[in-house]
Tab-separated table of C-alpha atoms in Angstrom:
chain	number	residue	atom	x	y	z
U	1	MET	CA	0.000	0.000	0.000
U	2	PRO	CA	1.588	3.333	-1.007
U	3	ASP	CA	2.250	6.046	1.577
U	4	LEU	CA	0.586	9.254	0.438
U	5	SER	CA	1.752	11.335	3.404
U	6	GLN	CA	4.251	13.129	1.163
U	7	ILE	CA	1.575	14.483	-1.184
U	8	VAL	CA	-1.602	14.767	0.931
U	9	LYS	CA	-1.080	17.982	2.893
U	10	ALA	CA	-3.286	19.702	5.477
U	11	TYR	CA	-5.595	21.316	2.919
U	12	ASP	CA	-4.739	19.869	-0.479
U	13	VAL	CA	-2.865	17.306	-2.536
U	14	ARG	CA	0.479	18.448	-3.935
U	15	GLY	CA	3.524	16.703	-5.391
U	16	VAL	CA	5.819	16.138	-8.357
U	17	VAL	CA	4.293	14.569	-11.512
U	18	PRO	CA	4.854	11.738	-12.435
U	19	ASP	CA	7.364	10.872	-9.666
U	20	GLN	CA	4.977	11.225	-6.702
U	21	TRP	CA	1.603	10.980	-8.439
U	22	ASP	CA	0.164	10.487	-11.907
U	23	GLU	CA	-3.086	9.997	-13.861
U	24	PRO	CA	-3.912	6.507	-12.506
U	25	LEU	CA	-3.603	7.906	-8.968
U	26	ALA	CA	-5.676	10.972	-9.955
U	27	GLU	CA	-8.402	8.585	-11.143
U	28	LEU	CA	-8.454	6.944	-7.700
U	29	PHE	CA	-8.632	10.389	-6.054
U	30	GLY	CA	-11.669	11.143	-8.229
U	31	ALA	CA	-13.373	7.925	-7.156
U	32	ALA	CA	-12.544	8.580	-3.485
U	33	PHE	CA	-13.828	12.164	-3.740
U	34	ALA	CA	-17.141	10.911	-5.157
U	35	ARG	CA	-17.379	8.250	-2.422
U	36	VAL	CA	-16.536	10.572	0.508
U	37	THR	CA	-18.748	13.470	-0.623
U	38	GLY	CA	-21.564	11.107	-1.653
U	39	ALA	CA	-22.224	13.543	-4.480
U	40	GLU	CA	-24.438	12.752	-7.457
U	41	ALA	CA	-22.524	15.393	-9.446
U	42	ILE	CA	-19.222	17.304	-9.177
U	43	VAL	CA	-17.395	20.101	-11.007
U	44	VAL	CA	-13.715	19.955	-12.037
U	45	GLY	CA	-11.340	22.664	-13.326
U	46	HIS	CA	-7.629	23.039	-13.961
U	47	ASP	CA	-4.786	25.542	-14.434
U	48	MET	CA	-2.289	25.911	-17.307
U	49	ARG	CA	0.330	23.391	-16.155
U	50	PRO	CA	1.288	20.829	-18.820
U	51	SER	CA	0.066	17.939	-16.609
U	52	SER	CA	-3.216	19.596	-15.549
U	53	PRO	CA	-5.600	18.602	-18.393
U	54	GLY	CA	-4.682	14.902	-18.177
U	55	LEU	CA	-4.839	14.765	-14.384
U	56	SER	CA	-8.196	16.548	-14.205
U	57	ARG	CA	-9.712	14.305	-16.904
U	58	ALA	CA	-8.473	11.206	-15.022
U	59	PHE	CA	-10.041	12.518	-11.783
U	60	GLY	CA	-13.343	13.035	-13.639
U	61	ARG	CA	-13.224	9.497	-15.038
U	62	GLY	CA	-12.718	8.114	-11.525
U	63	ALA	CA	-15.699	10.033	-10.162
U	64	ALA	CA	-17.906	9.129	-13.135
U	65	ALA	CA	-17.044	5.429	-12.728
U	66	LEU	CA	-18.673	5.589	-9.279
U	67	GLY	CA	-21.806	7.166	-10.731
U	68	ALA	CA	-21.170	10.907	-10.291
U	69	ASP	CA	-22.000	13.244	-13.176
U	70	VAL	CA	-18.956	15.405	-13.939
U	71	THR	CA	-19.005	18.981	-15.239
U	72	GLU	CA	-15.605	19.966	-16.632
U	73	ILE	CA	-15.105	23.748	-16.710
U	74	GLY	CA	-11.621	23.410	-18.225
U	75	LEU	CA	-9.043	26.177	-17.818
U	76	CYS	CA	-9.888	28.358	-14.824
U	77	SER	CA	-8.544	30.217	-11.815
U	78	THR	CA	-9.043	28.644	-8.384
U	79	ASP	CA	-11.645	31.257	-7.439
U	80	GLN	CA	-13.454	30.507	-10.721
U	81	LEU	CA	-13.718	26.868	-9.574
U	82	TYR	CA	-15.048	28.093	-6.201
U	83	PHE	CA	-17.580	30.192	-8.135
U	84	ALA	CA	-18.722	27.106	-10.076
U	85	SER	CA	-18.977	25.056	-6.864
U	86	GLY	CA	-21.016	27.832	-5.239
U	87	ARG	CA	-23.246	28.740	-8.167
U	88	LEU	CA	-23.917	25.123	-9.246
U	89	ASP	CA	-24.012	23.949	-5.592
U	90	LEU	CA	-21.681	21.043	-6.362
U	91	PRO	CA	-18.517	19.656	-4.762
U	92	GLY	CA	-15.480	20.742	-6.780
U	93	ALA	CA	-11.857	19.914	-7.506
U	94	MET	CA	-9.246	22.330	-8.841
U	95	PHE	CA	-6.035	21.036	-10.387
U	96	THR	CA	-3.217	23.455	-9.592
U	97	ALA	CA	-0.005	23.756	-7.603
U	98	SER	CA	-0.376	27.550	-7.397
U	99	HIS	CA	3.130	29.038	-7.754
U	100	ASN	CA	5.161	25.820	-7.322
U	101	PRO	CA	7.583	24.928	-10.159
U	102	ALA	CA	6.271	23.342	-13.364
U	103	GLN	CA	6.902	19.708	-12.372
U	104	TYR	CA	4.465	20.039	-9.440
U	105	ASN	CA	0.705	19.681	-9.516
U	106	GLY	CA	-2.017	19.352	-6.936
U	107	ILE	CA	-5.746	19.241	-6.125
U	108	LYS	CA	-7.722	21.711	-4.028
U	109	MET	CA	-11.079	20.155	-3.147
U	110	CYS	CA	-14.289	21.619	-1.763
U	111	ARG	CA	-17.799	20.471	-0.939
U	112	ALA	CA	-20.922	22.031	-2.455
U	113	GLY	CA	-21.010	25.779	-1.902
U	114	ALA	CA	-17.181	25.981	-1.985
U	115	THR	CA	-16.821	24.670	1.600
U	116	PRO	CA	-13.166	23.619	1.995
U	117	VAL	CA	-12.089	19.986	2.283
U	118	GLY	CA	-9.142	19.545	4.678
U	119	GLN	CA	-7.720	16.756	6.849
U	120	ASP	CA	-10.611	16.979	9.341
U	121	THR	CA	-13.325	17.476	6.717
U	122	GLY	CA	-12.820	14.566	4.323
U	123	LEU	CA	-9.235	14.667	3.083
U	124	ALA	CA	-8.019	12.007	5.554
U	125	GLU	CA	-10.791	9.624	4.398
U	126	ILE	CA	-10.003	10.346	0.739
U	127	ARG	CA	-6.333	9.552	1.337
U	128	ALA	CA	-7.192	6.301	3.168
U	129	LEU	CA	-9.402	5.114	0.285
U	130	VAL	CA	-6.767	5.958	-2.363
U	131	GLU	CA	-4.099	4.092	-0.380
U	132	GLU	CA	-6.414	1.083	0.020
U	133	TRP	CA	-7.446	0.999	-3.652
U	134	SER	CA	-3.847	1.462	-4.824
U	135	GLY	CA	-3.115	-1.891	-3.188
U	136	SER	CA	-6.345	-3.775	-3.868
U	137	GLY	CA	-7.381	-2.303	-7.213
U	138	ALA	CA	-10.005	0.289	-8.172
U	139	PRO	CA	-13.457	0.008	-6.556
U	140	ALA	CA	-16.266	-1.739	-8.418
U	141	PRO	CA	-17.895	0.691	-10.862
U	142	ALA	CA	-21.468	1.883	-10.388
U	143	GLY	CA	-24.243	0.134	-12.327
U	144	THR	CA	-24.794	3.342	-14.262
U	145	PRO	CA	-21.673	5.462	-14.739
U	146	GLY	CA	-21.945	9.221	-14.487
U	147	THR	CA	-21.858	11.529	-17.489
U	148	ILE	CA	-18.966	13.856	-18.340
U	149	THR	CA	-19.909	17.209	-19.890
U	150	GLN	CA	-18.071	20.468	-20.594
U	151	ARG	CA	-19.278	23.915	-19.541
U	152	ASP	CA	-17.659	27.356	-19.849
U	153	VAL	CA	-18.370	29.497	-16.762
U	154	LEU	CA	-15.869	32.347	-17.337
U	155	ALA	CA	-18.489	34.903	-18.456
U	156	ASP	CA	-20.785	33.978	-15.544
U	157	TYR	CA	-17.869	34.252	-13.094
U	158	ALA	CA	-16.959	37.718	-14.434
U	159	ALA	CA	-20.595	38.852	-14.249
U	160	CYS	CA	-20.846	37.605	-10.640
U	161	LEU	CA	-17.783	39.599	-9.542
U	162	ARG	CA	-18.869	42.741	-11.369
U	163	GLY	CA	-22.297	42.424	-9.784
U	164	LEU	CA	-20.629	42.644	-6.351
U	165	VAL	CA	-18.611	45.836	-7.019
U	166	ASP	CA	-19.958	48.801	-9.000
U	167	LEU	CA	-17.220	50.096	-11.288
U	168	THR	CA	-19.419	51.836	-13.864
U	169	GLY	CA	-18.918	55.349	-12.479
U	170	ILE	CA	-15.149	55.302	-11.880
U	171	ARG	CA	-12.744	57.674	-13.612
U	172	PRO	CA	-10.560	56.120	-16.340
U	173	LEU	CA	-7.605	54.195	-14.877
U	174	LYS	CA	-4.431	52.844	-16.445
U	175	VAL	CA	-3.931	49.396	-14.885
U	176	VAL	CA	-0.862	47.193	-15.396
U	177	VAL	CA	-1.505	43.514	-14.622
U	178	ASP	CA	1.258	40.909	-14.279
U	179	ALA	CA	-0.335	37.464	-14.568
U	180	GLY	CA	3.028	35.682	-14.252
U	181	ASN	CA	1.981	33.359	-17.127
U	182	GLY	CA	-0.688	32.027	-14.754
U	183	MET	CA	-4.462	31.916	-14.854
U	184	GLY	CA	-4.895	35.688	-14.445
U	185	GLY	CA	-4.044	35.876	-18.148
U	186	HIS	CA	-7.222	33.867	-18.776
U	187	THR	CA	-9.594	35.639	-16.363
U	188	VAL	CA	-8.522	39.302	-16.191
U	189	PRO	CA	-9.425	40.315	-19.782
U	190	THR	CA	-12.992	39.017	-19.376
U	191	VAL	CA	-13.497	40.505	-15.901
U	192	LEU	CA	-12.223	43.978	-16.897
U	193	ASP	CA	-13.793	44.001	-20.374
U	194	GLY	CA	-15.901	47.106	-21.048
U	195	LEU	CA	-14.855	48.929	-17.841
U	196	PRO	CA	-13.223	52.395	-17.943
U	197	VAL	CA	-9.829	50.718	-17.579
U	198	GLU	CA	-6.846	50.834	-19.920
U	199	LEU	CA	-5.426	47.350	-19.353
U	200	VAL	CA	-1.685	46.876	-19.877
U	201	PRO	CA	-1.073	43.097	-19.852
U	202	MET	CA	2.206	41.514	-18.749
U	203	TYR	CA	2.925	37.793	-19.148
U	204	PHE	CA	-0.682	36.882	-20.041
U	205	GLU	CA	0.458	33.890	-22.150
U	206	LEU	CA	-0.602	30.734	-20.275
U	207	ASP	CA	2.628	28.822	-19.620
U	208	GLY	CA	2.979	26.425	-16.704
U	209	THR	CA	6.776	26.486	-17.014
U	210	PHE	CA	6.750	30.137	-15.774
U	211	PRO	CA	9.367	31.446	-18.260
U	212	ASN	CA	9.473	35.028	-16.899
U	213	HIS	CA	9.380	34.689	-13.116
U	214	GLU	CA	7.868	32.518	-10.403
U	215	ALA	CA	4.142	33.275	-10.107
U	216	ASN	CA	4.397	34.189	-6.425
U	217	PRO	CA	3.901	37.948	-6.015
U	218	LEU	CA	4.677	37.860	-2.270
U	219	ALA	CA	8.387	37.398	-3.109
U	220	PRO	CA	9.782	40.889	-3.890
U	221	GLU	CA	11.897	39.712	-6.838
U	222	ASN	CA	8.743	38.590	-8.678
U	223	ILE	CA	7.142	42.051	-8.868
U	224	VAL	CA	10.237	43.945	-10.095
U	225	ASP	CA	9.035	43.902	-13.727
U	226	LEU	CA	5.578	45.120	-12.711
U	227	GLN	CA	7.007	47.941	-10.587
U	228	ALA	CA	9.226	49.109	-13.453
U	229	ARG	CA	6.345	49.030	-15.950
U	230	VAL	CA	4.018	51.024	-13.674
U	231	ARG	CA	6.679	53.727	-13.248
U	232	GLU	CA	7.605	53.724	-16.941
U	233	LEU	CA	4.007	54.177	-18.128
U	234	GLY	CA	2.840	56.467	-15.321
U	235	ALA	CA	0.085	53.945	-14.560
U	236	ASP	CA	-2.417	54.428	-11.735
U	237	ILE	CA	-1.975	50.954	-10.237
U	238	GLY	CA	-0.291	47.594	-10.763
U	239	LEU	CA	-1.818	44.192	-9.946
U	240	ALA	CA	0.079	40.878	-9.694
U	241	PHE	CA	-1.627	37.484	-9.512
U	242	ASP	CA	-0.182	34.149	-8.425
U	243	GLY	CA	-0.221	31.020	-10.589
U	244	ASP	CA	-3.828	29.992	-9.956
U	245	ALA	CA	-4.897	33.659	-9.655
U	246	ASP	CA	-6.575	33.363	-6.260
U	247	ARG	CA	-4.105	35.800	-4.627
U	248	CYS	CA	-3.692	39.396	-5.746
U	249	PHE	CA	-0.856	41.779	-4.864
U	250	VAL	CA	-1.087	45.548	-5.416
U	251	VAL	CA	1.530	48.207	-6.242
U	252	ASP	CA	0.802	51.946	-6.239
U	253	GLU	CA	1.484	54.617	-8.882
U	254	ARG	CA	5.077	55.007	-7.596
U	255	GLY	CA	5.671	51.283	-8.102
U	256	GLU	CA	5.724	50.753	-4.325
U	257	PRO	CA	4.089	47.607	-2.864
U	258	VAL	CA	0.819	48.167	-1.019
U	259	SER	CA	0.733	46.080	2.157
U	260	PRO	CA	-1.927	43.327	2.049
U	261	SER	CA	-2.957	44.589	5.502
U	262	ALA	CA	-3.736	47.993	3.958
U	263	VAL	CA	-5.732	46.262	1.212
U	264	THR	CA	-7.563	44.257	3.893
U	265	ALA	CA	-8.429	47.463	5.782
U	266	LEU	CA	-9.556	49.266	2.596
U	267	VAL	CA	-11.796	46.392	1.473
U	268	ALA	CA	-13.113	45.913	5.034
U	269	ALA	CA	-14.218	49.558	5.171
U	270	ARG	CA	-16.035	49.183	1.827
U	271	GLU	CA	-17.721	45.890	2.799
U	272	LEU	CA	-18.817	47.348	6.163
U	273	ALA	CA	-20.361	50.352	4.373
U	274	LYS	CA	-22.110	48.021	1.922
U	275	HIS	CA	-23.521	45.730	4.628
U	276	GLY	CA	-24.115	48.349	7.338
U	277	GLY	CA	-21.639	46.792	9.771
U	278	GLY	CA	-20.704	43.193	10.507
U	279	THR	CA	-17.809	40.985	11.542
U	280	VAL	CA	-14.434	41.051	9.780
U	281	ILE	CA	-11.862	38.267	10.244
U	282	HIS	CA	-8.128	38.967	10.229
U	283	ASN	CA	-5.243	36.720	11.184
U	284	CYS	CA	-2.734	37.322	13.950
U	285	ILE	CA	-0.033	38.778	11.683
U	286	THR	CA	-2.118	41.466	9.970
U	287	SER	CA	-1.400	45.058	10.968
U	288	TRP	CA	-2.927	46.793	13.989
U	289	SER	CA	-4.524	49.090	11.388
U	290	VAL	CA	-6.979	46.346	10.325
U	291	PRO	CA	-8.948	45.983	13.615
U	292	GLU	CA	-8.707	49.762	14.102
U	293	VAL	CA	-10.274	50.499	10.706
U	294	VAL	CA	-12.915	47.812	11.259
U	295	ARG	CA	-13.966	49.403	14.583
U	296	GLU	CA	-13.860	52.934	13.113
U	297	ASN	CA	-16.289	51.766	10.420
U	298	GLY	CA	-18.747	50.178	12.838
U	299	GLY	CA	-17.573	46.591	12.495
U	300	THR	CA	-16.408	43.853	14.871
U	301	PRO	CA	-12.886	42.486	14.265
U	302	VAL	CA	-12.156	38.828	15.073
U	303	ARG	CA	-8.563	37.580	15.202
U	304	THR	CA	-7.706	34.078	14.046
U	305	ARG	CA	-4.784	31.787	13.276
U	306	VAL	CA	-2.899	32.040	9.966
U	307	GLY	CA	-4.265	29.777	7.215
U	308	HIS	CA	-7.339	29.654	5.012
U	309	SER	CA	-9.060	26.812	6.882
U	310	PHE	CA	-9.040	28.880	10.101
U	311	ILE	CA	-10.304	32.017	8.338
U	312	LYS	CA	-13.069	30.133	6.495
U	313	GLY	CA	-14.028	28.307	9.687
U	314	GLU	CA	-14.347	31.567	11.632
U	315	MET	CA	-16.274	33.189	8.790
U	316	ALA	CA	-18.783	30.359	8.826
U	317	ARG	CA	-19.003	30.412	12.634
U	318	THR	CA	-19.433	34.179	12.988
U	319	GLY	CA	-21.260	34.977	9.738
U	320	ALA	CA	-18.469	37.446	8.934
U	321	ILE	CA	-18.820	39.591	5.825
U	322	PHE	CA	-15.109	39.630	4.939
U	323	GLY	CA	-11.742	38.196	5.917
U	324	GLY	CA	-8.189	39.147	4.964
U	325	GLU	CA	-4.770	37.591	5.383
U	326	HIS	CA	-1.330	39.120	5.132
U	327	SER	CA	-0.558	36.555	2.397
U	328	ALA	CA	-2.914	38.476	0.038
U	329	HIS	CA	-5.819	36.028	0.393
U	330	TYR	CA	-9.183	37.813	0.668
U	331	TYR	CA	-12.421	36.045	1.623
U	332	PHE	CA	-15.980	37.269	1.022
U	333	ARG	CA	-19.315	36.153	2.436
U	334	ASP	CA	-20.870	37.226	-0.877
U	335	PHE	CA	-18.560	34.712	-2.608
U	336	TRP	CA	-19.458	31.618	-0.545
U	337	ASN	CA	-16.816	32.585	2.110
U	338	ALA	CA	-14.195	31.634	-0.483
U	339	ASP	CA	-11.074	33.612	-1.303
U	340	THR	CA	-10.893	35.660	-4.480
U	341	GLY	CA	-8.063	38.050	-5.209
U	342	MET	CA	-9.939	39.276	-8.271
U	343	LEU	CA	-12.846	40.596	-6.182
U	344	ALA	CA	-10.407	42.355	-3.824
U	345	ALA	CA	-8.721	43.907	-6.888
U	346	LEU	CA	-12.088	45.216	-8.125
U	347	HIS	CA	-12.689	46.816	-4.712
U	348	VAL	CA	-9.311	48.576	-4.905
U	349	LEU	CA	-10.052	49.785	-8.464
U	350	ALA	CA	-13.488	51.058	-7.365
U	351	ALA	CA	-12.014	52.897	-4.363
U	352	LEU	CA	-9.193	54.402	-6.450
U	353	GLY	CA	-11.427	55.377	-9.370
U	354	GLY	CA	-14.127	56.793	-7.102
U	355	GLN	CA	-11.931	59.680	-5.917
U	356	PRO	CA	-9.385	62.006	-7.576
U	357	GLY	CA	-6.265	61.174	-5.518
U	358	THR	CA	-3.480	58.671	-6.165
U	359	LEU	CA	-3.410	55.137	-4.742
U	360	SER	CA	-0.525	55.982	-2.380
U	361	GLU	CA	-2.591	58.877	-0.953
U	362	LEU	CA	-5.665	56.657	-0.684
U	363	VAL	CA	-3.968	53.813	1.211
U	364	ALA	CA	-1.975	56.093	3.556
U	365	GLN	CA	-4.981	56.160	5.908
U	366	TYR	CA	-4.836	52.346	6.139
U	367	ASP	CA	-1.037	51.992	6.444
U	368	ARG	CA	-0.330	53.391	9.895
U	369	TYR	CA	2.586	51.462	11.364
U	370	ALA	CA	6.114	50.292	10.584
U	371	ALA	CA	6.310	46.572	9.770
U	372	SER	CA	9.218	44.167	9.291
U	373	GLY	CA	7.583	41.910	6.738
U	374	GLU	CA	7.890	38.162	7.333
U	375	ILE	CA	11.440	37.074	8.148
U	376	ASN	CA	12.306	33.372	7.982
U	377	SER	CA	15.076	31.782	10.073
U	378	ARG	CA	16.215	28.220	9.416
U	379	VAL	CA	16.509	26.486	12.804
U	380	GLU	CA	16.689	22.807	13.672
U	381	ASP	CA	15.143	23.153	17.148
U	382	GLN	CA	12.056	25.247	16.458
U	383	ALA	CA	10.399	24.553	19.824
U	384	GLY	CA	13.600	25.260	21.773
U	385	ARG	CA	14.300	28.610	20.101
U	386	ALA	CA	10.639	29.676	20.435
U	387	ALA	CA	10.762	28.783	24.135
U	388	ALA	CA	13.907	30.893	24.538
U	389	VAL	CA	12.124	33.883	22.991
U	390	ARG	CA	9.107	33.302	25.241
U	391	ALA	CA	11.346	33.202	28.337
U	392	ALA	CA	13.031	36.465	27.301
U	393	TYR	CA	9.743	38.392	27.174
U	394	ALA	CA	7.557	36.648	29.774
U	395	GLY	CA	6.996	38.762	32.880
U	396	ARG	CA	8.257	42.025	31.383
U	397	PRO	CA	6.112	44.924	32.654
U	398	GLY	CA	3.447	46.068	30.156
U	399	THR	CA	3.896	42.966	27.998
U	400	GLU	CA	1.147	40.544	27.001
U	401	LEU	CA	1.819	37.057	25.607
U	402	ASP	CA	-0.643	34.860	23.729
U	403	GLU	CA	-0.295	31.591	21.877
U	404	LEU	CA	-3.257	31.593	19.504
U	405	ASP	CA	-0.777	30.844	16.693
U	406	GLY	CA	2.851	30.483	17.710
U	407	LEU	CA	3.865	33.222	20.156
U	408	THR	CA	2.556	36.792	19.981
U	409	VAL	CA	4.090	39.389	22.301
U	410	THR	CA	2.273	42.745	22.523
U	411	THR	CA	3.046	46.071	24.237
U	412	ALA	CA	1.559	49.557	23.850
U	413	ASP	CA	4.095	50.468	21.151
U	414	TRP	CA	4.943	47.237	19.295
U	415	TRP	CA	4.063	43.586	18.782
U	416	PHE	CA	5.700	40.558	17.236
U	417	ASN	CA	4.575	37.081	16.246
U	418	LEU	CA	6.915	34.092	15.992
U	419	ARG	CA	5.541	30.880	14.563
U	420	ALA	CA	6.906	27.642	13.142
U	421	SER	CA	6.414	26.617	9.514
U	422	ASN	CA	4.315	23.455	9.101
U	423	THR	CA	6.398	22.228	6.175
U	424	GLU	CA	10.012	23.365	6.706
U	425	PRO	CA	12.468	23.796	9.622
U	426	LEU	CA	11.739	27.543	9.771
U	427	LEU	CA	10.632	30.066	12.365
U	428	ARG	CA	8.700	32.985	10.841
U	429	LEU	CA	8.908	36.418	12.501
U	430	ASN	CA	6.604	39.415	11.956
U	431	VAL	CA	7.171	42.684	13.849
U	432	GLU	CA	5.146	45.895	13.861
U	433	ALA	CA	5.707	49.117	15.817
U	434	ARG	CA	4.586	52.740	15.961
U	435	ASP	CA	7.859	53.837	14.325
U	436	ARG	CA	10.578	52.307	12.132
U	437	ALA	CA	13.381	52.541	14.720
U	438	THR	CA	11.392	50.541	17.268
U	439	ALA	CA	10.372	47.941	14.680
U	440	ASP	CA	14.017	47.448	13.677
U	441	LYS	CA	15.158	47.249	17.315
U	442	ILE	CA	12.578	44.567	18.278
U	443	ARG	CA	13.256	42.634	15.046
U	444	ASP	CA	17.001	42.509	15.805
U	445	GLU	CA	16.369	41.617	19.457
U	446	VAL	CA	14.161	38.627	18.600
U	447	LEU	CA	16.332	37.415	15.710
U	448	ALA	CA	19.393	37.438	17.981
U	449	ILE	CA	17.634	34.901	20.243
U	450	VAL	CA	16.163	32.837	17.389
U	451	ARG	CA	19.514	32.568	15.592
U	452	ALA	CA	21.704	32.190	18.695
């Protein structure tokens, strides 16, 4: 019986094709997904990686063999698959490895209404069935196999997003978009079509080998081209999407990155105005400015652990209208609590185009503190170094410690969070303070202990 622990992660399946998984295994995953969800029908989509069409078709065959009708939506972004799952009210599977190198692929799965499937919500059972069937052979097919049909939902997805944000009255904007050869090149032209936007496309050619740069806009080196183009053209804004186009990163008219916390605060203010208040979820490494802006706009902030399963869980529990993460994931109640960078981008365009000032002037009100950004330290003894940091700050006057996610230490003038990576021997540090000098001082203090 094969051991799938290397490819079945906390929230998805991910590994190298064909070394770690291939089409026969994808077919078993499709059968297991149909069995565990008990669904009469499912929807399947895929990104632009060379292995994606074959893997997604194999998954569909596996589900159909057990009697589930399969709707293939073909090339799509991850949030487009969530849209299809929500709108059609069907469980869904998206074939993507986001920004991982070309030889990787993966599956993000959800139940009907885009509810996430993770280890505690079906993924462990799916893995167990695939391991069992890999040894004993595929399960007996249903008496009547399911049908497999194709359906294009891109226009419906674009109409859904544009129905949630009114962009008709904005002033004309020059918008540079770097799709990183990922799925944004497929979705952005349709979503922005007919709006008062002059679209300047960069790397819109779908190419899962990522010839220009890694499709991970959180890494500074991957937005250099976008920053240069925005400055060169005197554009109003730059947008960068990751490989499966569910995350969106923003740069202002100067080519400077806009903090995802500032984007979270801006969108939160707009969603609170739209809904007349409500709950907004943010994780424990977003800026102090986020809960401040939420309260100033009549909302209730709720702090959660880092990671989409925690955000989505809290959104469902609290009925929150919006959630934001510092990793540039943005979640909307109006979008089945799923994350969609495209909808966040439309909110930023609407806010920018609805007033005469520049983007840097607009976001200044949401960007109030000095932050370190996330700093990774490679350490063998994660628990030991974290304990040393805890001991250094515990009991200091005016200092609060909490362990919602790793260790957060808070004072009146600064805070930091130190947490271990789930996948690598890393400790991740985020620091924020009322001024740059203090942020740098606390950063250096903590890193000295972590790296001792």
